[in-house]
Tab-separated table of C-alpha atoms (C1' of nucleotides) in Angstrom:
chain	number	residue	atom	x	y	z
L	764	MET	CA	44.420	9.019	-17.387
L	765	SER	CA	40.848	9.417	-16.105
L	766	GLY	CA	40.383	13.143	-16.642
L	767	LYS	CA	42.977	15.486	-15.202
L	768	GLN	CA	42.529	14.523	-11.529
L	769	THR	CA	45.319	12.699	-9.777
L	770	THR	CA	44.785	9.200	-8.442
L	771	LYS	CA	44.784	10.540	-4.876
L	772	GLU	CA	42.031	13.005	-5.733
L	773	ARG	CA	39.954	10.366	-7.465
L	774	VAL	CA	40.313	8.009	-4.498
L	775	LEU	CA	39.239	10.718	-2.037
L	776	GLN	CA	36.246	11.537	-4.193
L	777	ALA	CA	35.264	7.878	-4.470
L	778	ALA	CA	35.760	7.452	-0.724
L	779	CYS	CA	33.322	10.322	-0.066
L	780	LYS	CA	30.726	8.545	-2.138
L	781	ILE	CA	31.229	5.066	-0.713
L	782	PHE	CA	31.695	6.077	2.938
L	783	SER	CA	28.589	8.280	2.846
L	784	GLU	CA	26.559	5.515	1.241
L	785	LYS	CA	27.731	2.646	3.443
L	786	GLY	CA	29.511	4.025	6.493
L	787	PHE	CA	33.025	3.130	7.538
L	788	HIS	CA	32.682	-0.556	8.314
L	789	GLU	CA	30.569	-1.618	5.342
L	790	ALA	CA	32.652	0.361	2.875
L	791	THR	CA	35.546	-1.585	1.383
L	792	VAL	CA	38.783	-0.222	-0.002
L	793	ALA	CA	38.300	-2.523	-2.965
L	794	GLU	CA	35.061	-0.782	-3.940
L	795	ILE	CA	36.536	2.648	-3.321
L	796	CYS	CA	39.512	1.924	-5.546
L	797	GLU	CA	37.331	0.374	-8.193
L	798	THR	CA	35.055	3.433	-8.203
L	799	ALA	CA	38.110	5.662	-8.464
L	800	GLY	CA	39.512	3.581	-11.310
L	801	ALA	CA	42.615	3.040	-9.199
L	802	ASN	CA	44.558	0.044	-8.060
L	803	ILE	CA	43.621	-1.784	-4.884
L	804	ALA	CA	46.794	-0.588	-3.150
L	805	SER	CA	46.094	3.106	-3.758
L	806	VAL	CA	44.426	3.729	-0.405
L	807	ASN	CA	47.382	2.419	1.552
L	808	TYR	CA	49.942	4.141	-0.620
L	809	HIS	CA	48.336	7.588	-0.698
L	810	PHE	CA	46.583	7.716	2.683
L	811	GLY	CA	48.316	5.163	4.884
L	812	ASP	CA	45.265	3.108	5.722
L	813	LYS	CA	41.480	3.061	5.585
L	814	GLU	CA	41.079	5.059	8.802
L	815	LYS	CA	43.269	7.956	7.689
L	816	LEU	CA	41.319	8.116	4.442
L	817	TYR	CA	38.109	8.275	6.501
L	818	ASP	CA	39.525	11.182	8.519
L	819	GLU	CA	40.282	13.094	5.342
L	820	VAL	CA	36.774	12.472	4.045
L	821	TRP	CA	35.309	13.938	7.242
L	822	HIS	CA	37.484	17.024	6.974
L	823	TYR	CA	36.425	17.501	3.379
L	824	ALA	CA	32.742	17.007	4.238
L	825	PHE	CA	32.773	19.415	7.174
L	826	SER	CA	34.501	22.122	5.178
L	827	HIS	CA	31.866	22.081	2.488
L	828	ALA	CA	28.894	21.792	4.869
L	829	THR	CA	29.889	24.716	7.079
L	830	ALA	CA	31.025	26.909	4.199
L	831	THR	CA	27.764	26.512	2.307
L	832	TYR	CA	25.324	26.209	5.223
L	833	PRO	CA	26.687	27.809	8.413
L	834	VAL	CA	24.417	27.449	11.460
L	835	ASP	CA	25.461	30.878	12.684
L	836	GLY	CA	24.497	32.781	9.565
L	837	VAL	CA	24.316	36.538	9.784
L	838	LEU	CA	21.101	37.869	11.313
L	839	PRO	CA	19.364	41.116	10.376
L	840	GLU	CA	19.845	43.875	12.944
L	841	ASN	CA	17.328	43.742	15.809
L	842	SER	CA	15.983	40.392	14.676
L	843	GLY	CA	14.192	38.194	17.196
L	844	ILE	CA	15.036	34.701	18.293
L	845	GLU	CA	12.722	33.154	15.705
L	846	GLU	CA	14.994	34.367	12.911
L	847	GLY	CA	17.971	32.766	14.647
L	848	LEU	CA	16.063	29.518	15.073
L	849	TYR	CA	15.049	29.610	11.428
L	850	ILE	CA	18.636	30.125	10.257
L	851	PHE	CA	19.778	27.219	12.412
L	852	ALA	CA	17.065	24.797	11.307
L	853	SER	CA	17.388	25.821	7.686
L	854	ALA	CA	21.136	25.185	7.695
L	855	ILE	CA	20.789	21.716	9.251
L	856	LEU	CA	17.957	20.709	6.931
L	857	HIS	CA	19.787	21.923	3.842
L	858	ARG	CA	22.773	19.821	4.821
L	859	ILE	CA	20.536	16.787	5.272
L	860	PHE	CA	18.744	17.133	1.948
L	861	SER	CA	21.704	18.233	-0.169
L	862	GLU	CA	23.174	15.938	-2.754
L	863	GLY	CA	26.874	15.928	-3.490
L	864	GLU	CA	29.581	17.603	-1.445
L	865	ASN	CA	27.275	19.647	0.773
L	866	GLY	CA	25.259	16.584	1.774
L	867	LEU	CA	28.249	14.486	2.732
L	868	PHE	CA	28.521	15.671	6.307
L	869	ALA	CA	24.992	14.698	7.336
L	870	LYS	CA	25.221	11.342	5.592
L	871	LEU	CA	28.495	10.500	7.304
L	872	LEU	CA	27.116	11.675	10.627
L	873	TYR	CA	24.058	9.478	10.702
L	874	ARG	CA	26.137	6.408	9.989
L	875	GLU	CA	28.846	7.325	12.448
L	876	MET	CA	26.253	7.745	15.190
L	877	ALA	CA	24.924	4.216	14.819
L	878	SER	CA	28.292	2.616	14.253
L	879	PRO	CA	30.947	4.761	15.863
L	880	THR	CA	34.587	4.626	14.813
L	881	LEU	CA	37.746	5.956	16.400
L	882	ALA	CA	36.989	9.254	14.661
L	883	LEU	CA	33.876	9.942	16.768
L	884	GLU	CA	35.535	11.836	19.584
L	885	LYS	CA	37.191	14.330	17.267
L	886	ILE	CA	33.981	14.698	15.257
L	887	ALA	CA	31.951	15.506	18.345
L	888	THR	CA	34.488	17.912	19.805
L	889	ASP	CA	35.394	19.753	16.626
L	890	TYR	CA	32.198	19.591	14.599
L	891	LEU	CA	29.128	18.948	16.757
L	892	PHE	CA	29.538	20.566	20.172
L	893	PRO	CA	30.309	24.051	18.805
L	894	GLN	CA	26.993	23.994	16.963
L	895	SER	CA	25.091	22.984	20.091
L	896	GLN	CA	26.874	25.758	21.937
L	897	HIS	CA	25.782	28.300	19.366
L	898	LEU	CA	22.167	27.193	19.715
L	899	ALA	CA	22.351	27.412	23.510
L	900	SER	CA	23.702	30.960	23.259
L	901	LEU	CA	20.905	31.855	20.886
L	902	ILE	CA	18.240	30.591	23.292
L	903	GLN	CA	19.693	32.732	26.046
L	904	THR	CA	19.182	35.858	23.952
L	905	MET	CA	15.420	35.470	24.441
L	906	PRO	CA	13.724	38.412	26.129
L	907	ASP	CA	13.525	37.843	29.899
L	908	SER	CA	15.515	34.627	29.505
L	909	HIS	CA	15.853	32.790	32.793
L	910	PHE	CA	16.554	29.204	31.847
L	911	ASP	CA	18.446	27.168	34.406
L	912	ALA	CA	21.237	24.951	33.067
L	913	GLN	CA	19.094	21.836	32.899
L	914	SER	CA	16.230	23.521	31.067
L	915	LEU	CA	18.636	25.098	28.626
L	916	PHE	CA	20.123	21.677	27.957
L	917	LEU	CA	16.696	20.124	27.389
L	918	CYS	CA	15.537	22.934	25.101
L	919	THR	CA	18.693	22.704	23.026
L	920	HIS	CA	18.098	18.987	22.607
L	921	SER	CA	14.469	19.556	21.677
L	922	ILE	CA	15.460	21.831	18.810
L	923	ILE	CA	18.391	19.779	17.556
L	924	GLY	CA	16.270	16.663	17.846
L	925	GLN	CA	13.590	18.057	15.570
L	926	CYS	CA	16.189	18.807	12.891
L	927	ALA	CA	18.265	15.664	13.325
L	928	PHE	CA	15.232	13.421	13.034
L	929	TYR	CA	15.115	14.158	9.308
L	930	ASN	CA	18.658	12.862	9.111
L	931	PHE	CA	18.133	9.671	11.076
L	932	SER	CA	14.793	8.782	9.512
L	933	ARG	CA	16.498	8.856	6.111
L	934	PRO	CA	15.873	5.177	5.211
L	935	LEU	CA	12.147	5.579	5.877
L	936	ARG	CA	12.119	8.136	3.069
L	937	GLU	CA	14.565	6.406	0.802
L	938	HIS	CA	13.355	2.834	1.164
L	939	MET	CA	9.677	3.228	1.933
L	940	ILE	CA	8.112	6.375	0.621
L	941	GLU	CA	7.789	7.340	-3.002
L	942	LYS	CA	9.135	10.868	-2.525
L	943	LYS	CA	12.829	10.581	-1.761
L	944	THR	CA	13.902	14.207	-1.469
L	945	MET	CA	12.521	17.616	-0.541
L	946	THR	CA	12.165	20.611	-2.790
L	947	GLU	CA	13.744	23.892	-1.735
L	948	GLU	CA	10.242	25.083	-0.860
L	949	GLU	CA	9.546	22.079	1.349
L	950	ILE	CA	12.840	22.487	3.146
L	951	ASP	CA	12.024	26.114	3.820
L	952	ARG	CA	8.536	25.248	4.986
L	953	THR	CA	9.931	22.645	7.398
L	954	ALA	CA	12.588	25.020	8.735
L	955	ARG	CA	9.938	27.657	9.417
L	956	HIS	CA	7.785	25.097	11.164
L	957	ILE	CA	10.649	24.048	13.426
L	958	ALA	CA	11.430	27.701	14.195
L	959	TYR	CA	7.835	28.496	15.204
L	960	PHE	CA	7.237	25.208	17.001
L	961	SER	CA	10.418	25.743	19.000
L	962	LEU	CA	9.569	29.356	19.746
L	963	GLY	CA	6.282	28.184	21.218
L	964	GLY	CA	8.082	25.472	23.151
L	965	LEU	CA	10.578	27.930	24.608
L	966	LYS	CA	7.828	30.310	25.652
L	967	GLU	CA	5.918	27.481	27.342
L	968	ILE	CA	9.020	26.302	29.227
L	969	GLN	CA	9.745	29.863	30.276
L	970	LYS	CA	6.525	29.995	32.247
L	971	ASP	CA	8.716	29.054	35.204
L	972	ARG	CA	7.571	25.486	35.378
L	973	SER	CA	11.118	24.482	34.571
L	974	THR	CA	11.910	23.644	38.168
L	975	ASP	CA	8.443	22.871	39.469
L	976	TYR	CA	6.376	20.215	37.800
L	977	SER	CA	4.352	19.436	40.942
L	978	GLY	CA	0.792	18.537	40.273
L	979	PHE	CA	1.599	17.686	36.686
L	980	ILE	CA	-0.355	14.514	36.485
L	981	GLU	CA	-3.067	13.315	38.876
I	837	MET	CA	24.222	-28.346	29.562
I	838	SER	CA	24.344	-24.585	30.230
I	839	GLY	CA	21.407	-24.252	32.595
I	840	LYS	CA	18.046	-25.603	31.569
I	841	GLN	CA	17.597	-23.500	28.432
I	842	THR	CA	17.655	-25.217	25.075
I	843	THR	CA	20.340	-24.402	22.549
I	844	LYS	CA	17.804	-22.552	20.405
I	845	GLU	CA	16.806	-20.360	23.364
I	846	ARG	CA	20.407	-19.608	24.250
I	847	VAL	CA	21.192	-18.666	20.651
I	848	LEU	CA	18.195	-16.314	20.462
I	849	GLN	CA	19.212	-14.685	23.726
I	850	ALA	CA	22.798	-14.254	22.581
I	851	ALA	CA	21.565	-12.899	19.249
I	852	CYS	CA	19.536	-10.229	21.077
I	853	LYS	CA	22.665	-9.121	22.864
I	854	ILE	CA	24.999	-9.136	19.857
I	855	PHE	CA	22.549	-7.693	17.303
I	856	SER	CA	21.604	-4.850	19.654
I	857	GLU	CA	25.245	-4.082	20.361
I	858	LYS	CA	26.529	-4.267	16.795
I	859	GLY	CA	23.629	-4.206	14.369
I	860	PHE	CA	22.931	-6.845	11.752
I	861	HIS	CA	25.944	-6.484	9.507
I	862	GLU	CA	28.654	-6.165	12.141
I	863	ALA	CA	27.269	-9.001	14.221
I	864	THR	CA	28.697	-12.406	13.322
I	865	VAL	CA	27.071	-15.785	13.774
I	866	ALA	CA	30.367	-16.983	15.177
I	867	GLU	CA	30.207	-14.506	18.057
I	868	ILE	CA	26.536	-15.215	18.643
I	869	CYS	CA	27.144	-18.948	18.863
I	870	GLU	CA	30.178	-18.465	21.060
I	871	THR	CA	28.196	-16.245	23.428
I	872	ALA	CA	25.439	-18.845	23.507
I	873	GLY	CA	27.930	-21.626	24.175
I	874	ALA	CA	26.659	-23.336	21.058
I	875	ASN	CA	28.267	-24.719	17.948
I	876	ILE	CA	28.920	-22.508	14.941
I	877	ALA	CA	26.267	-24.299	12.907
I	878	SER	CA	23.474	-23.703	15.438
I	879	VAL	CA	22.123	-20.583	13.772
I	880	ASN	CA	21.642	-22.281	10.428
I	881	TYR	CA	20.230	-25.443	11.931
I	882	HIS	CA	17.722	-23.841	14.304
I	883	PHE	CA	16.817	-20.639	12.424
I	884	GLY	CA	17.674	-21.280	8.781
I	885	ASP	CA	20.043	-18.370	8.352
I	886	LYS	CA	21.254	-15.154	9.936
I	887	GLU	CA	18.390	-13.071	8.534
I	888	LYS	CA	15.643	-15.279	9.933
I	889	LEU	CA	17.330	-15.157	13.317
I	890	TYR	CA	17.357	-11.356	13.051
I	891	ASP	CA	13.605	-11.377	12.327
I	892	GLU	CA	12.954	-13.426	15.440
I	893	VAL	CA	15.053	-11.065	17.535
I	894	TRP	CA	12.963	-8.118	16.302
I	895	HIS	CA	9.738	-9.882	17.155
I	896	TYR	CA	11.035	-10.666	20.624
I	897	ALA	CA	12.213	-7.080	21.154
I	898	PHE	CA	8.973	-5.484	20.001
I	899	SER	CA	6.860	-7.739	22.200
I	900	HIS	CA	8.743	-6.736	25.318
I	901	ALA	CA	8.945	-3.017	24.480
I	902	THR	CA	5.243	-2.573	23.772
I	903	ALA	CA	4.124	-4.771	26.630
I	904	THR	CA	6.167	-2.876	29.201
I	905	TYR	CA	6.017	0.636	27.732
I	906	PRO	CA	2.974	1.139	25.472
I	907	VAL	CA	2.782	4.553	23.804
I	908	ASP	CA	-0.988	4.560	24.083
I	909	GLY	CA	-1.127	4.049	27.824
I	910	VAL	CA	-4.445	4.615	29.530
I	911	LEU	CA	-5.220	8.258	30.245
I	912	PRO	CA	-7.180	9.575	33.236
I	913	GLU	CA	-10.711	10.636	32.327
I	914	ASN	CA	-10.947	14.218	31.022
I	915	SER	CA	-7.193	14.551	30.811
I	916	GLY	CA	-5.735	17.163	28.456
I	917	ILE	CA	-3.374	16.655	25.584
I	918	GLU	CA	-0.326	17.286	27.753
I	919	GLU	CA	-0.982	14.066	29.658
I	920	GLY	CA	-1.143	12.170	26.374
I	921	LEU	CA	2.094	13.753	25.198
I	922	TYR	CA	3.721	12.877	28.499
I	923	ILE	CA	2.659	9.224	28.277
I	924	PHE	CA	4.005	9.033	24.737
I	925	ALA	CA	7.360	10.658	25.479
I	926	SER	CA	7.781	8.711	28.692
I	927	ALA	CA	7.216	5.398	26.914
I	928	ILE	CA	9.728	6.156	24.168
I	929	LEU	CA	12.366	7.420	26.597
I	930	HIS	CA	11.955	4.432	28.894
I	931	ARG	CA	12.509	2.116	25.953
I	932	ILE	CA	15.643	4.041	25.001
I	933	PHE	CA	17.165	4.020	28.459
I	934	SER	CA	16.151	0.519	29.502
I	935	GLU	CA	18.719	-2.195	29.857
I	936	GLY	CA	17.915	-5.781	28.991
I	937	GLU	CA	14.863	-7.022	27.145
I	938	ASN	CA	12.911	-3.770	27.278
I	939	GLY	CA	15.785	-1.790	25.816
I	940	LEU	CA	16.345	-4.115	22.873
I	941	PHE	CA	13.824	-2.507	20.539
I	942	ALA	CA	15.334	0.981	20.648
I	943	LYS	CA	18.874	-0.335	20.305
I	944	LEU	CA	17.954	-2.433	17.257
I	945	LEU	CA	16.050	0.478	15.763
I	946	TYR	CA	18.839	2.998	15.846
I	947	ARG	CA	21.184	0.589	14.103
I	948	GLU	CA	18.600	-0.513	11.562
I	949	MET	CA	17.950	3.118	10.632
I	950	ALA	CA	21.559	3.808	9.733
I	951	SER	CA	22.183	0.480	8.085
I	952	PRO	CA	18.891	-0.892	6.826
I	953	THR	CA	18.330	-4.567	6.175
I	954	LEU	CA	15.608	-6.455	4.344
I	955	ALA	CA	13.644	-6.369	7.596
I	956	LEU	CA	13.151	-2.581	7.499
I	957	GLU	CA	9.908	-2.512	5.565
I	958	LYS	CA	8.142	-4.853	7.934
I	959	ILE	CA	9.565	-3.017	10.937
I	960	ALA	CA	8.263	0.325	9.695
I	961	THR	CA	4.847	-0.979	8.724
I	962	ASP	CA	4.205	-3.156	11.751
I	963	TYR	CA	6.082	-1.367	14.512
I	964	LEU	CA	6.722	2.311	13.701
I	965	PHE	CA	3.868	3.731	11.648
I	966	PRO	CA	1.114	2.708	14.105
I	967	GLN	CA	2.884	4.678	16.815
I	968	SER	CA	3.119	7.774	14.612
I	969	GLN	CA	-0.535	7.352	13.810
I	970	HIS	CA	-1.430	7.260	17.476
I	971	LEU	CA	0.472	10.487	18.071
I	972	ALA	CA	-1.235	12.189	15.130
I	973	SER	CA	-4.632	11.189	16.517
I	974	LEU	CA	-3.655	12.551	19.905
I	975	ILE	CA	-2.690	15.929	18.438
I	976	GLN	CA	-6.059	16.181	16.763
I	977	THR	CA	-7.830	15.888	20.105
I	978	MET	CA	-6.538	19.362	21.001
I	979	PRO	CA	-9.263	21.885	21.770
I	980	ASP	CA	-10.164	23.854	18.613
I	981	SER	CA	-7.819	21.658	16.596
I	982	HIS	CA	-7.605	22.795	12.988
I	983	PHE	CA	-4.310	21.432	11.723
I	984	ASP	CA	-4.092	20.844	8.011
I	985	ALA	CA	-2.486	17.584	6.889
I	986	GLN	CA	0.938	19.101	6.357
I	987	SER	CA	1.042	20.863	9.719
I	988	LEU	CA	-0.099	17.709	11.457
I	989	PHE	CA	2.683	15.802	9.742
I	990	LEU	CA	5.276	18.390	10.768
I	991	CYS	CA	4.083	18.504	14.368
I	992	THR	CA	4.137	14.744	14.657
I	993	HIS	CA	7.718	14.743	13.411
I	994	SER	CA	8.673	17.508	15.839
I	995	ILE	CA	7.507	15.439	18.795
I	996	ILE	CA	8.893	12.115	17.641
I	997	GLY	CA	12.140	13.837	16.738
I	998	GLN	CA	12.609	15.176	20.246
I	999	CYS	CA	12.231	11.680	21.702
I	1000	ALA	CA	14.164	9.827	19.027
I	1001	PHE	CA	17.143	12.141	19.352
I	1002	TYR	CA	17.984	10.499	22.671
I	1003	ASN	CA	18.136	7.210	20.806
I	1004	PHE	CA	20.295	8.358	17.925
I	1005	SER	CA	22.683	10.428	20.016
I	1006	ARG	CA	23.440	7.300	22.053
I	1007	PRO	CA	27.176	7.111	21.233
I	1008	LEU	CA	27.684	10.702	22.359
I	1009	ARG	CA	26.546	9.588	25.797
I	1010	GLU	CA	28.226	6.204	25.787
I	1011	HIS	CA	31.564	7.171	24.256
I	1012	MET	CA	32.009	10.784	25.288
I	1013	ILE	CA	30.231	11.761	28.436
I	1014	GLU	CA	30.890	10.351	31.858
I	1015	LYS	CA	27.234	9.708	32.663
I	1016	LYS	CA	26.086	6.827	30.507
I	1017	THR	CA	22.505	6.328	31.623
I	1018	MET	CA	19.588	8.263	33.082
I	1019	THR	CA	17.957	7.738	36.425
I	1020	GLU	CA	14.215	7.159	36.567
I	1021	GLU	CA	13.893	10.739	37.806
I	1022	GLU	CA	15.874	12.173	34.905
I	1023	ILE	CA	13.829	10.198	32.397
I	1024	ASP	CA	10.647	11.544	33.943
I	1025	ARG	CA	12.001	15.090	33.963
I	1026	THR	CA	12.907	14.813	30.291
I	1027	ALA	CA	9.521	13.350	29.342
I	1028	ARG	CA	7.761	16.213	31.104
I	1029	HIS	CA	9.957	18.718	29.344
I	1030	ILE	CA	9.121	17.226	25.956
I	1031	ALA	CA	5.409	17.235	26.824
I	1032	TYR	CA	5.406	20.911	27.792
I	1033	PHE	CA	7.757	22.031	25.036
I	1034	SER	CA	5.550	20.266	22.500
I	1035	LEU	CA	2.370	21.672	23.988
I	1036	GLY	CA	3.815	25.160	23.548
I	1037	GLY	CA	4.878	24.278	20.020
I	1038	LEU	CA	1.422	23.027	19.101
I	1039	LYS	CA	-0.227	26.137	20.504
I	1040	GLU	CA	2.149	28.375	18.555
I	1041	ILE	CA	1.496	26.488	15.315
I	1042	GLN	CA	-2.227	26.651	15.942
I	1043	LYS	CA	-2.155	30.439	15.711
I	1044	ASP	CA	-3.134	29.838	12.096
I	1045	ARG	CA	0.241	30.630	10.683
I	1046	SER	CA	0.377	27.070	9.476
I	1047	THR	CA	-0.511	28.037	5.914
I	1048	ASP	CA	0.671	31.616	5.850
I	1049	TYR	CA	4.247	32.429	6.693
I	1050	SER	CA	4.301	35.595	4.594
I	1051	GLY	CA	6.459	38.341	5.964
I	1052	PHE	CA	8.403	35.891	8.076
I	1053	ILE	CA	11.910	36.880	7.169
I	1054	GLU	CA	11.467	38.622	3.830
W	1474	DA	C1'	17.163	-52.328	24.797
W	1475	DC	C1'	16.504	-51.252	19.960
W	1476	DT	C1'	15.443	-48.076	16.309
W	1477	DA	C1'	14.669	-43.683	14.226
W	1478	DA	C1'	14.513	-38.887	14.532
W	1479	DT	C1'	16.683	-34.962	16.283
W	1480	DT	C1'	20.480	-32.370	17.697
W	1481	DT	C1'	25.284	-31.229	18.069
W	1482	DT	C1'	29.860	-31.264	16.459
W	1483	DA	C1'	34.353	-30.445	13.924
W	1484	DA	C1'	35.940	-29.548	9.659
W	1485	DA	C1'	35.753	-27.775	5.186
W	1486	DT	C1'	34.089	-24.518	1.578
W	1487	DG	C1'	34.270	-20.529	-1.006
W	1488	DA	C1'	33.890	-15.739	-0.814
W	1489	DT	C1'	35.569	-11.371	0.930
W	1490	DT	C1'	38.338	-8.445	3.912
W	1491	DA	C1'	42.583	-4.921	4.687
W	1492	DT	C1'	47.127	-4.782	3.968
W	1493	DT	C1'	51.876	-5.935	2.072
W	1494	DT	C1'	55.299	-6.999	-1.323
W	1495	DA	C1'	58.141	-6.581	-5.127
W	1496	DA	C1'	58.199	-5.684	-9.824
W	1497	DT	C1'	56.962	-2.342	-13.319
W	1498	DA	C1'	55.795	2.139	-15.127
W	1499	DT	C1'	55.668	7.071	-15.131
W	1500	DC	C1'	57.318	11.545	-14.244
W	1501	DG	C1'	60.266	15.653	-13.218
W	1502	DT	C1'	64.710	17.357	-13.726
W	1503	DA	C1'	69.368	17.759	-15.061
S	1485	DT	C1'	68.604	11.245	-23.077
S	1486	DA	C1'	69.390	9.441	-18.495
S	1487	DC	C1'	68.806	9.227	-13.725
S	1488	DG	C1'	66.209	9.144	-9.332
S	1489	DA	C1'	61.992	9.749	-7.161
S	1490	DT	C1'	57.265	8.922	-7.308
S	1491	DA	C1'	53.377	6.279	-8.612
S	1492	DT	C1'	51.002	2.200	-10.145
S	1493	DT	C1'	50.322	-2.564	-10.719
S	1494	DA	C1'	49.330	-7.657	-10.089
S	1495	DA	C1'	49.853	-11.004	-6.907
S	1496	DA	C1'	50.160	-12.826	-2.462
S	1497	DT	C1'	49.046	-12.923	2.576
S	1498	DA	C1'	46.554	-13.876	6.480
S	1499	DA	C1'	42.336	-13.112	8.686
S	1500	DT	C1'	37.346	-13.421	8.851
S	1501	DC	C1'	32.799	-14.152	6.982
S	1502	DA	C1'	28.186	-17.167	6.392
S	1503	DT	C1'	27.077	-21.450	5.171
S	1504	DT	C1'	27.429	-26.550	4.207
S	1505	DT	C1'	28.621	-31.277	5.019
S	1506	DA	C1'	28.854	-35.599	7.033
S	1507	DA	C1'	29.913	-37.917	11.065
S	1508	DA	C1'	28.993	-38.346	15.999
S	1509	DA	C1'	26.095	-37.813	19.931
S	1510	DT	C1'	21.783	-37.428	22.110
S	1511	DT	C1'	16.963	-37.992	22.690
S	1512	DA	C1'	12.291	-39.979	22.025
S	1513	DG	C1'	9.204	-43.703	20.932
S	1514	DT	C1'	8.192	-48.498	21.060
DNA sequence: ACTAATTTTAAATGATTATTTAATATCGTA
DNA sequence: TACGATATTAAATAATCATTTAAAATTAGT
């Protein structure tokens, strides 16, 4: 009928669009079905209910994001930590600024974070924590690394936070500022900044003040 | 009836609670009125409609947040940039981890960002941009500061991003991890980390690589 | 105490929500 | 072609939403 896709495929595709634009709660099955050119009952018939459709959308989004922009991309032999940081930041930023399938994951994530669903626990366990773990491992490959657990945790958050901010500040770009997206060059420039900024941060923290902040202020 | 507060005051108070827990769209006037022990029509009678009530909640939240935790707190004479960074990070983190009135602003913000309303533009202009501007000014007080506009912008985002991440990753703490809040000591520890990490980042960026990344990763 | 303004109330309105039902249509296969 | 499974459809269901209405209750001013 509409092209050669099946109704189920068209509904999944429409669901990706609507869920990523509106999040789970504000998306309606009526709009999804209408976008797919399918009947209102299609979601329940083909996927069971709205939640199971949402789960399938997440799986689809994660597959594309990690396949196209893996955070643990291959590093050149004997490369330093800054290359690893750059690969990580570049992957996250590309996901955030991608349109279409590769941008789905970040869009879903920033809505899920503010309005969690039953899917959150699986998302965190399967999709998010492994990436944090990879970053923590990377930090520990620094020369003369001696981060205690707490400092490692804080540094990991500092780096992820810098990247994730571009995801969560999305509406400030899209609703307020004239320029709505980044060019490939700007993304690269930002990823390099985060890599160098973080390298400097790690070096500063490594000056063994991690457990002794006495005399910090006053 | 219920204490000595007026109905209007009770509705505003209930609205603060419900809006900060659920965001604008998922909050219902029915639940707000029920929480306030007021009739279903109270919102429309006393505030006009749901949106005007939301505006008043924002104004209330911002007043308390800035009064209790200003980002431009007074610095000791001749203090370095790290003290300024610490004051900034500490203020933002305290807002994020506060319960009650002082925590309202951050809770509203993280929901508004993922599901913007008509109030966003005013929020950004009146409440958010001035704080970014203060941070940018602070960075420029660094000794031998020579950041170009783009680097300054990126550095500002790196610092805000580190703080804001604790706001946007809220559900990971509240839904997943056993420990739901931070002690005063942990907040202070985190603020100091962000101050030092950022100081190191700024110093690294200042090595005049800000406009020349050639030979970075070929 | 009387009147007028203000506030509160219960009920209704009309729109929208996810999901279900049963009838109809389409498709693969013999 | 004919049958059985699969897919699609329109309509109905029951719940929930913000808002409105008009009557009832309360309060304030004289």
